[in-house]
PDB file of C-alpha atoms in Angstrom:
ATOM      1  CA  MET D   1      85.752  72.253  97.017  1.00  0.00           C
ATOM      2  CA  TYR D   2      81.923  72.438  96.798  1.00  0.00           C
ATOM      3  CA  GLY D   3      81.721  71.736 100.535  1.00  0.00           C
ATOM      4  CA  LEU D   4      83.985  74.728 101.170  1.00  0.00           C
ATOM      5  CA  LYS D   5      81.811  76.938  98.940  1.00  0.00           C
ATOM      6  CA  ASN D   6      78.661  75.879 100.786  1.00  0.00           C
ATOM      7  CA  LYS D   7      80.225  76.575 104.189  1.00  0.00           C
ATOM      8  CA  VAL D   8      81.446  80.006 103.067  1.00  0.00           C
ATOM      9  CA  SER D   9      78.024  80.858 101.571  1.00  0.00           C
ATOM     10  CA  SER D  10      76.203  79.791 104.746  1.00  0.00           C
ATOM     11  CA  LYS D  11      78.505  81.872 106.919  1.00  0.00           C
ATOM     12  CA  ILE D  12      78.045  84.923 104.690  1.00  0.00           C
ATOM     13  CA  ASN D  13      74.255  84.550 104.765  1.00  0.00           C
ATOM     14  CA  GLU D  14      74.335  84.423 108.584  1.00  0.00           C
ATOM     15  CA  GLU D  15      76.445  87.599 108.666  1.00  0.00           C
ATOM     16  CA  ILE D  16      74.039  89.442 106.373  1.00  0.00           C
ATOM     17  CA  LYS D  17      70.982  88.446 108.421  1.00  0.00           C
ATOM     18  CA  GLY D  18      72.613  89.908 111.518  1.00  0.00           C
ATOM     19  CA  LEU D  19      73.046  93.345 109.921  1.00  0.00           C
ATOM     20  CA  LYS D  20      70.521  96.042 109.179  1.00  0.00           C
ATOM     21  CA  GLY D  21      71.316  96.826 105.584  1.00  0.00           C
ATOM     22  CA  TYR D  22      70.003  98.989 102.782  1.00  0.00           C
ATOM     23  CA  VAL D  23      69.995  99.060  99.002  1.00  0.00           C
ATOM     24  CA  LEU D  24      72.211 101.683  97.361  1.00  0.00           C
ATOM     25  CA  SER D  25      71.016 103.294  94.138  1.00  0.00           C
ATOM     26  CA  THR D  26      73.549 103.498  91.315  1.00  0.00           C
ATOM     27  CA  GLY D  27      72.001 106.809  90.262  1.00  0.00           C
ATOM     28  CA  ASN D  28      70.644 105.056  87.148  1.00  0.00           C
ATOM     29  CA  GLY D  29      67.014 103.995  87.536  1.00  0.00           C
ATOM     30  CA  GLU D  30      67.021 101.473  84.685  1.00  0.00           C
ATOM     31  CA  LEU D  31      70.205  99.819  85.933  1.00  0.00           C
ATOM     32  CA  ASP D  32      68.838  99.730  89.496  1.00  0.00           C
ATOM     33  CA  MET D  33      65.715  97.947  88.283  1.00  0.00           C
ATOM     34  CA  ARG D  34      67.744  95.334  86.376  1.00  0.00           C
ATOM     35  CA  LEU D  35      69.940  94.755  89.446  1.00  0.00           C
ATOM     36  CA  GLY D  36      66.908  94.063  91.618  1.00  0.00           C
ATOM     37  CA  GLY D  37      66.718  97.524  93.162  1.00  0.00           C
ATOM     38  CA  GLY D  38      70.368  98.574  93.333  1.00  0.00           C
ATOM     39  CA  ILE D  39      73.455  97.401  95.220  1.00  0.00           C
ATOM     40  CA  PRO D  40      72.717  95.739  98.590  1.00  0.00           C
ATOM     41  CA  VAL D  41      74.766  96.991 101.555  1.00  0.00           C
ATOM     42  CA  PRO D  42      76.633  95.520 103.436  1.00  0.00           C
ATOM     43  CA  ASN D  43      78.255  93.709 100.565  1.00  0.00           C
ATOM     44  CA  LEU D  44      81.519  92.475  99.138  1.00  0.00           C
ATOM     45  CA  LEU D  45      80.993  93.010  95.413  1.00  0.00           C
ATOM     46  CA  SER D  46      83.516  91.613  92.944  1.00  0.00           C
ATOM     47  CA  ILE D  47      83.402  92.744  89.311  1.00  0.00           C
ATOM     48  CA  GLU D  48      85.333  90.652  86.782  1.00  0.00           C
ATOM     49  CA  GLY D  49      85.979  91.729  83.213  1.00  0.00           C
ATOM     50  CA  GLY D  50      88.590  92.097  80.527  1.00  0.00           C
ATOM     51  CA  HIS D  51      89.957  95.329  79.089  1.00  0.00           C
ATOM     52  CA  GLY D  52      87.241  97.609  77.749  1.00  0.00           C
ATOM     53  CA  THR D  53      84.294  95.657  79.129  1.00  0.00           C
ATOM     54  CA  GLY D  54      83.213  98.491  81.437  1.00  0.00           C
ATOM     55  CA  LYS D  55      84.607  97.648  84.900  1.00  0.00           C
ATOM     56  CA  SER D  56      85.687 101.178  85.700  1.00  0.00           C
ATOM     57  CA  ILE D  57      82.561 102.844  84.289  1.00  0.00           C
ATOM     58  CA  LEU D  58      80.383 100.494  86.345  1.00  0.00           C
ATOM     59  CA  VAL D  59      82.360 101.355  89.478  1.00  0.00           C
ATOM     60  CA  GLN D  60      82.117 105.060  88.641  1.00  0.00           C
ATOM     61  CA  GLN D  61      78.360 104.707  88.128  1.00  0.00           C
ATOM     62  CA  ILE D  62      78.025 103.110  91.574  1.00  0.00           C
ATOM     63  CA  THR D  63      80.215 105.880  93.029  1.00  0.00           C
ATOM     64  CA  TYR D  64      77.995 108.490  91.403  1.00  0.00           C
ATOM     65  CA  GLY D  65      74.912 106.933  93.003  1.00  0.00           C
ATOM     66  CA  ALA D  66      76.663 106.677  96.354  1.00  0.00           C
ATOM     67  CA  VAL D  67      77.567 110.352  96.603  1.00  0.00           C
ATOM     68  CA  ARG D  68      74.061 111.314  95.436  1.00  0.00           C
ATOM     69  CA  SER D  69      72.945 109.472  98.591  1.00  0.00           C
ATOM     70  CA  ASN D  70      75.544 111.374 100.652  1.00  0.00           C
ATOM     71  CA  LYS D  71      77.710 108.284 101.167  1.00  0.00           C
ATOM     72  CA  ARG D  72      81.468 108.619 101.629  1.00  0.00           C
ATOM     73  CA  VAL D  73      83.708 106.815  99.166  1.00  0.00           C
ATOM     74  CA  ILE D  74      87.391 105.900  99.182  1.00  0.00           C
ATOM     75  CA  TYR D  75      88.458 105.000  95.655  1.00  0.00           C
ATOM     76  CA  VAL D  76      91.822 103.218  95.267  1.00  0.00           C
ATOM     77  CA  THR D  77      92.908 103.147  91.641  1.00  0.00           C
ATOM     78  CA  THR D  78      95.884 101.433  90.048  1.00  0.00           C
ATOM     79  CA  GLU D  79      94.940 102.667  86.589  1.00  0.00           C
ATOM     80  CA  ALA D  80      94.579 106.451  86.880  1.00  0.00           C
ATOM     81  CA  GLY D  81      95.699 109.490  88.821  1.00  0.00           C
ATOM     82  CA  VAL D  82      93.306 111.787  90.680  1.00  0.00           C
ATOM     83  CA  ARG D  83      92.902 114.284  87.838  1.00  0.00           C
ATOM     84  CA  GLU D  84      92.589 111.554  85.215  1.00  0.00           C
ATOM     85  CA  LEU D  85      89.892 109.736  87.180  1.00  0.00           C
ATOM     86  CA  ILE D  86      87.827 112.886  87.716  1.00  0.00           C
ATOM     87  CA  MET D  87      88.175 113.767  84.026  1.00  0.00           C
ATOM     88  CA  GLN D  88      86.960 110.277  83.079  1.00  0.00           C
ATOM     89  CA  THR D  89      83.771 110.808  85.067  1.00  0.00           C
ATOM     90  CA  ARG D  90      83.190 114.158  83.371  1.00  0.00           C
ATOM     91  CA  LYS D  91      83.390 112.572  79.923  1.00  0.00           C
ATOM     92  CA  VAL D  92      80.484 110.235  80.678  1.00  0.00           C
ATOM     93  CA  SER D  93      78.269 112.730  82.526  1.00  0.00           C
ATOM     94  CA  LEU D  94      79.037 111.214  85.932  1.00  0.00           C
ATOM     95  CA  ASP D  95      80.942 114.314  87.030  1.00  0.00           C
ATOM     96  CA  LEU D  96      82.351 113.769  90.527  1.00  0.00           C
ATOM     97  CA  THR D  97      84.331 117.013  90.716  1.00  0.00           C
ATOM     98  CA  GLU D  98      82.112 118.759  93.247  1.00  0.00           C
ATOM     99  CA  ASP D  99      81.822 115.636  95.406  1.00  0.00           C
ATOM    100  CA  PHE D 100      85.611 115.287  95.358  1.00  0.00           C
ATOM    101  CA  LEU D 101      86.037 118.914  96.439  1.00  0.00           C
ATOM    102  CA  LYS D 102      83.478 118.424  99.221  1.00  0.00           C
ATOM    103  CA  GLY D 103      85.413 115.427 100.514  1.00  0.00           C
ATOM    104  CA  LEU D 104      82.733 112.827  99.831  1.00  0.00           C
ATOM    105  CA  ILE D 105      85.210 111.042  97.560  1.00  0.00           C
ATOM    106  CA  ARG D 106      88.819 110.383  98.483  1.00  0.00           C
ATOM    107  CA  VAL D 107      90.870 109.132  95.527  1.00  0.00           C
ATOM    108  CA  VAL D 108      93.978 107.107  96.385  1.00  0.00           C
ATOM    109  CA  PRO D 109      96.127 106.430  93.305  1.00  0.00           C
ATOM    110  CA  VAL D 110      98.635 103.594  93.526  1.00  0.00           C
ATOM    111  CA  HIS D 111     101.486 104.728  91.297  1.00  0.00           C
ATOM    112  CA  LEU D 112     103.234 101.703  89.862  1.00  0.00           C
ATOM    113  CA  GLU D 113     105.622 103.351  87.418  1.00  0.00           C
ATOM    114  CA  GLY D 114     109.183 102.320  88.061  1.00  0.00           C
ATOM    115  CA  ILE D 115     108.210  99.568  90.493  1.00  0.00           C
ATOM    116  CA  LYS D 116     109.670  96.174  89.737  1.00  0.00           C
ATOM    117  CA  TRP D 117     106.945  93.684  90.538  1.00  0.00           C
ATOM    118  CA  THR D 118     108.077  91.093  93.039  1.00  0.00           C
ATOM    119  CA  LYS D 119     106.236  88.984  95.588  1.00  0.00           C
ATOM    120  CA  ASN D 120     107.753  91.125  98.315  1.00  0.00           C
ATOM    121  CA  VAL D 121     106.354  94.325  96.789  1.00  0.00           C
ATOM    122  CA  ALA D 122     102.943  92.703  96.282  1.00  0.00           C
ATOM    123  CA  LYS D 123     102.954  91.427  99.846  1.00  0.00           C
ATOM    124  CA  LYS D 124     103.640  94.889 101.197  1.00  0.00           C
ATOM    125  CA  LEU D 125     100.994  96.546  99.016  1.00  0.00           C
ATOM    126  CA  LEU D 126      98.223  94.164 100.043  1.00  0.00           C
ATOM    127  CA  ARG D 127      99.167  94.349 103.719  1.00  0.00           C
ATOM    128  CA  ILE D 128      99.307  98.148 103.637  1.00  0.00           C
ATOM    129  CA  LEU D 129      96.006  98.333 101.762  1.00  0.00           C
ATOM    130  CA  GLY D 130      94.302  95.999 104.235  1.00  0.00           C
ATOM    131  CA  ASP D 131      95.639  97.982 107.187  1.00  0.00           C
ATOM    132  CA  TYR D 132      94.539 101.239 105.547  1.00  0.00           C
ATOM    133  CA  MET D 133      91.024  99.904 104.969  1.00  0.00           C
ATOM    134  CA  ALA D 134      90.741  98.874 108.620  1.00  0.00           C
ATOM    135  CA  TYR D 135      92.274 102.106 109.956  1.00  0.00           C
ATOM    136  CA  MET D 136      89.980 104.310 107.835  1.00  0.00           C
ATOM    137  CA  LYS D 137      86.775 102.305 108.314  1.00  0.00           C
ATOM    138  CA  ASP D 138      85.012 105.141 110.152  1.00  0.00           C
ATOM    139  CA  GLU D 139      85.807 107.512 107.275  1.00  0.00           C
ATOM    140  CA  TYR D 140      83.975 105.704 104.472  1.00  0.00           C
ATOM    141  CA  ASP D 141      80.793 103.856 103.585  1.00  0.00           C
ATOM    142  CA  ILE D 142      82.077 102.433 100.309  1.00  0.00           C
ATOM    143  CA  PHE D 143      85.639 101.322  99.574  1.00  0.00           C
ATOM    144  CA  ILE D 144      86.678 100.573  95.980  1.00  0.00           C
ATOM    145  CA  VAL D 145      89.812  98.795  94.756  1.00  0.00           C
ATOM    146  CA  ASP D 146      90.222  99.155  90.983  1.00  0.00           C
ATOM    147  CA  SER D 147      91.988  96.884  90.202  1.00  0.00           C
ATOM    148  CA  PHE D 148      92.496  94.268  92.894  1.00  0.00           C
ATOM    149  CA  SER D 149      94.012  91.768  90.446  1.00  0.00           C
ATOM    150  CA  VAL D 150      96.880  94.168  89.666  1.00  0.00           C
ATOM    151  CA  LEU D 151      97.775  94.253  93.367  1.00  0.00           C
ATOM    152  CA  ALA D 152      97.299  90.518  93.924  1.00  0.00           C
ATOM    153  CA  VAL D 153      98.784  88.986  90.782  1.00  0.00           C
ATOM    154  CA  TYR D 154     102.191  88.147  92.267  1.00  0.00           C
ATOM    155  CA  ALA D 155     101.155  87.674  95.882  1.00  0.00           C
ATOM    156  CA  ASP D 156     101.165  84.286  97.580  1.00  0.00           C
ATOM    157  CA  ILE D 157      97.713  82.824  98.060  1.00  0.00           C
ATOM    158  CA  SER D 158      98.108  83.099 101.843  1.00  0.00           C
ATOM    159  CA  ILE D 159      98.632  86.865 101.513  1.00  0.00           C
ATOM    160  CA  VAL D 160      95.563  87.200  99.300  1.00  0.00           C
ATOM    161  CA  LEU D 161      93.433  85.128 101.689  1.00  0.00           C
ATOM    162  CA  ASN D 162      94.582  87.179 104.673  1.00  0.00           C
ATOM    163  CA  PHE D 163      93.537  90.328 102.810  1.00  0.00           C
ATOM    164  CA  LEU D 164      90.150  88.864 101.889  1.00  0.00           C
ATOM    165  CA  THR D 165      89.580  87.797 105.498  1.00  0.00           C
ATOM    166  CA  LYS D 166      90.244  91.368 106.648  1.00  0.00           C
ATOM    167  CA  VAL D 167      87.874  92.671 103.956  1.00  0.00           C
ATOM    168  CA  ARG D 168      85.191  90.225 105.099  1.00  0.00           C
ATOM    169  CA  THR D 169      85.540  91.546 108.663  1.00  0.00           C
ATOM    170  CA  ILE D 170      85.119  95.142 107.486  1.00  0.00           C
ATOM    171  CA  VAL D 171      82.022  94.250 105.431  1.00  0.00           C
ATOM    172  CA  ARG D 172      80.435  92.807 108.584  1.00  0.00           C
ATOM    173  CA  GLU D 173      80.526  96.325 110.017  1.00  0.00           C
ATOM    174  CA  GLY D 174      78.072  97.534 107.376  1.00  0.00           C
ATOM    175  CA  LYS D 175      80.364  98.571 104.514  1.00  0.00           C
ATOM    176  CA  LEU D 176      80.218  98.103 100.754  1.00  0.00           C
ATOM    177  CA  ILE D 177      83.570  96.993  99.369  1.00  0.00           C
ATOM    178  CA  ILE D 178      84.053  96.668  95.613  1.00  0.00           C
ATOM    179  CA  LEU D 179      86.946  94.796  93.996  1.00  0.00           C
ATOM    180  CA  THR D 180      87.534  94.742  90.239  1.00  0.00           C
ATOM    181  CA  LEU D 181      89.399  91.845  88.663  1.00  0.00           C
ATOM    182  CA  HIS D 182      90.832  90.956  85.273  1.00  0.00           C
ATOM    183  CA  PRO D 183      90.090  87.412  84.058  1.00  0.00           C
ATOM    184  CA  SER D 184      92.900  84.878  83.684  1.00  0.00           C
ATOM    185  CA  VAL D 185      95.316  86.997  85.735  1.00  0.00           C
ATOM    186  CA  LEU D 186      94.994  85.462  89.185  1.00  0.00           C
ATOM    187  CA  PRO D 187      95.481  81.731  89.771  1.00  0.00           C
ATOM    188  CA  GLU D 188      92.311  79.678  89.493  1.00  0.00           C
ATOM    189  CA  ASP D 189      92.343  78.712  93.181  1.00  0.00           C
ATOM    190  CA  VAL D 190      92.443  82.418  94.112  1.00  0.00           C
ATOM    191  CA  MET D 191      89.550  83.207  91.756  1.00  0.00           C
ATOM    192  CA  VAL D 192      87.516  80.372  93.273  1.00  0.00           C
ATOM    193  CA  ARG D 193      88.075  81.794  96.762  1.00  0.00           C
ATOM    194  CA  VAL D 194      87.194  85.332  95.661  1.00  0.00           C
ATOM    195  CA  LYS D 195      83.961  84.134  94.044  1.00  0.00           C
ATOM    196  CA  ALA D 196      83.053  82.079  97.111  1.00  0.00           C
ATOM    197  CA  ILE D 197      83.719  84.801  99.658  1.00  0.00           C
ATOM    198  CA  SER D 198      81.978  87.578  97.668  1.00  0.00           C
ATOM    199  CA  ASP D 199      78.374  88.427  98.490  1.00  0.00           C
ATOM    200  CA  SER D 200      77.828  89.536  94.914  1.00  0.00           C
ATOM    201  CA  TYR D 201      79.706  88.725  91.715  1.00  0.00           C
ATOM    202  CA  ILE D 202      79.259  90.397  88.343  1.00  0.00           C
ATOM    203  CA  LYS D 203      81.077  89.240  85.230  1.00  0.00           C
ATOM    204  CA  LEU D 204      81.488  91.691  82.344  1.00  0.00           C
ATOM    205  CA  ASP D 205      82.131  90.708  78.753  1.00  0.00           C
ATOM    206  CA  PHE D 206      81.274  91.478  75.160  1.00  0.00           C
ATOM    207  CA  ALA D 207      78.550  89.620  73.314  1.00  0.00           C
ATOM    208  CA  GLU D 208      77.281  89.654  69.760  1.00  0.00           C
ATOM    209  CA  ILE D 209      73.506  89.747  69.843  1.00  0.00           C
ATOM    210  CA  GLY D 210      71.703  89.802  66.520  1.00  0.00           C
ATOM    211  CA  GLY D 211      74.868  90.955  64.769  1.00  0.00           C
ATOM    212  CA  ARG D 212      75.395  93.808  67.235  1.00  0.00           C
ATOM    213  CA  LEU D 213      78.370  93.882  69.609  1.00  0.00           C
ATOM    214  CA  VAL D 214      77.362  95.061  73.096  1.00  0.00           C
ATOM    215  CA  LYS D 215      78.769  94.960  76.596  1.00  0.00           C
ATOM    216  CA  VAL D 216      77.013  92.593  78.952  1.00  0.00           C
ATOM    217  CA  MET D 217      76.816  92.161  82.716  1.00  0.00           C
ATOM    218  CA  ARG D 218      76.236  88.600  83.815  1.00  0.00           C
ATOM    219  CA  ILE D 219      74.928  88.558  87.370  1.00  0.00           C
ATOM    220  CA  ILE D 220      76.541  85.458  88.851  1.00  0.00           C
ATOM    221  CA  LYS D 221      75.066  86.242  92.266  1.00  0.00           C
ATOM    222  CA  ILE D 222      73.752  89.236  94.164  1.00  0.00           C
ATOM    223  CA  ARG D 223      72.792  88.640  97.772  1.00  0.00           C
ATOM    224  CA  GLY D 224      70.379  90.941  99.553  1.00  0.00           C
ATOM    225  CA  ALA D 225      68.652  92.421  96.488  1.00  0.00           C
ATOM    226  CA  SER D 226      65.134  93.667  97.220  1.00  0.00           C
ATOM    227  CA  GLU D 227      63.835  92.140  93.953  1.00  0.00           C
ATOM    228  CA  PRO D 228      65.074  89.385  91.602  1.00  0.00           C
ATOM    229  CA  ALA D 229      67.892  90.662  89.381  1.00  0.00           C
ATOM    230  CA  ASP D 230      68.180  90.031  85.660  1.00  0.00           C
ATOM    231  CA  SER D 231      70.714  87.327  84.865  1.00  0.00           C
ATOM    232  CA  THR D 232      72.078  89.267  81.868  1.00  0.00           C
ATOM    233  CA  ILE D 233      72.105  93.027  81.301  1.00  0.00           C
ATOM    234  CA  ALA D 234      73.201  94.443  77.934  1.00  0.00           C
ATOM    235  CA  PHE D 235      74.564  97.994  77.997  1.00  0.00           C
ATOM    236  CA  ASP D 236      76.492 100.697  76.187  1.00  0.00           C
ATOM    237  CA  VAL D 237      78.498 103.636  77.513  1.00  0.00           C
ATOM    238  CA  ASP D 238      76.817 106.881  76.487  1.00  0.00           C
ATOM    239  CA  PRO D 239      78.909 110.070  76.920  1.00  0.00           C
ATOM    240  CA  ALA D 240      75.726 111.990  77.704  1.00  0.00           C
ATOM    241  CA  PHE D 241      74.316 109.478  80.148  1.00  0.00           C
ATOM    242  CA  GLY D 242      76.908 107.105  81.593  1.00  0.00           C
ATOM    243  CA  ILE D 243      75.741 103.506  81.502  1.00  0.00           C
ATOM    244  CA  LYS D 244      72.835 103.061  79.100  1.00  0.00           C
ATOM    245  CA  VAL D 245      70.968  99.794  79.484  1.00  0.00           C
ATOM    246  CA  VAL D 246      70.095  98.250  76.121  1.00  0.00           C
ATOM    247  CA  PRO D 247      66.909  96.140  76.125  1.00  0.00           C
ATOM    248  CA  LEU D 248      67.834  92.674  74.860  1.00  0.00           C
ATOM    249  CA  ALA D 249      65.038  92.875  72.286  1.00  0.00           C
ATOM    250  CA  LEU D 250      66.635  96.064  70.872  1.00  0.00           C
ATOM    251  CA  ALA D 251      70.121  94.556  71.028  1.00  0.00           C
ATOM    252  CA  LYS D 252      68.891  91.634  68.917  1.00  0.00           C
ATOM    253  CA  ALA D 253      67.321  93.927  66.320  1.00  0.00           C
TER     254      ALA D 253
END
């Protein structure tokens, strides 16, 4: 297993060296600094976290930074409709309304109501999504799937691996692809493959620090950062600011 991880990591590093990349600002200077400058591109970024840990707000923060840099975003969501997603960004001062109207953001909701989850349905969804990502690759700089685990939970591992292989190919063409995942939903062997194939992996959780409950980002890996990233970033969600980084010294107070 470790041999496989090493081979995958070496191959990814070779791919990155062969591309002229850049570092994307999240639109939040403090968060950028803690991440080592921002989000490196090209990149396959996986964000793992349970309910309420801040997966969607982190993705929305990255989206906000992307459109501020005039990057085009396709945002696939299994958890909200178009209006609901835009309203969510308004509530945390990451308003994407104007960017949506300009066409910088294309929101693709995956409506699951009334669908009986079967392996056949999951297989079709992942295949269609992979084909869509490849077909639209000239129309976006960043592609977000929130949440990938919802689409992959009942799929055979071969279907998931085929999708990840297609994603890896698209990343090599200079794209940033972001997948969000819920913990303990996908089989362990799938999670191991996702972690291995990802350029960057962030795990979100809650932590009690000095008697205070805060959200935390644990940077498992982030390849291509211009500066060393913090291993742990404590944060809150501020309606007037979006993601608000909490200095660990303050969190412990």
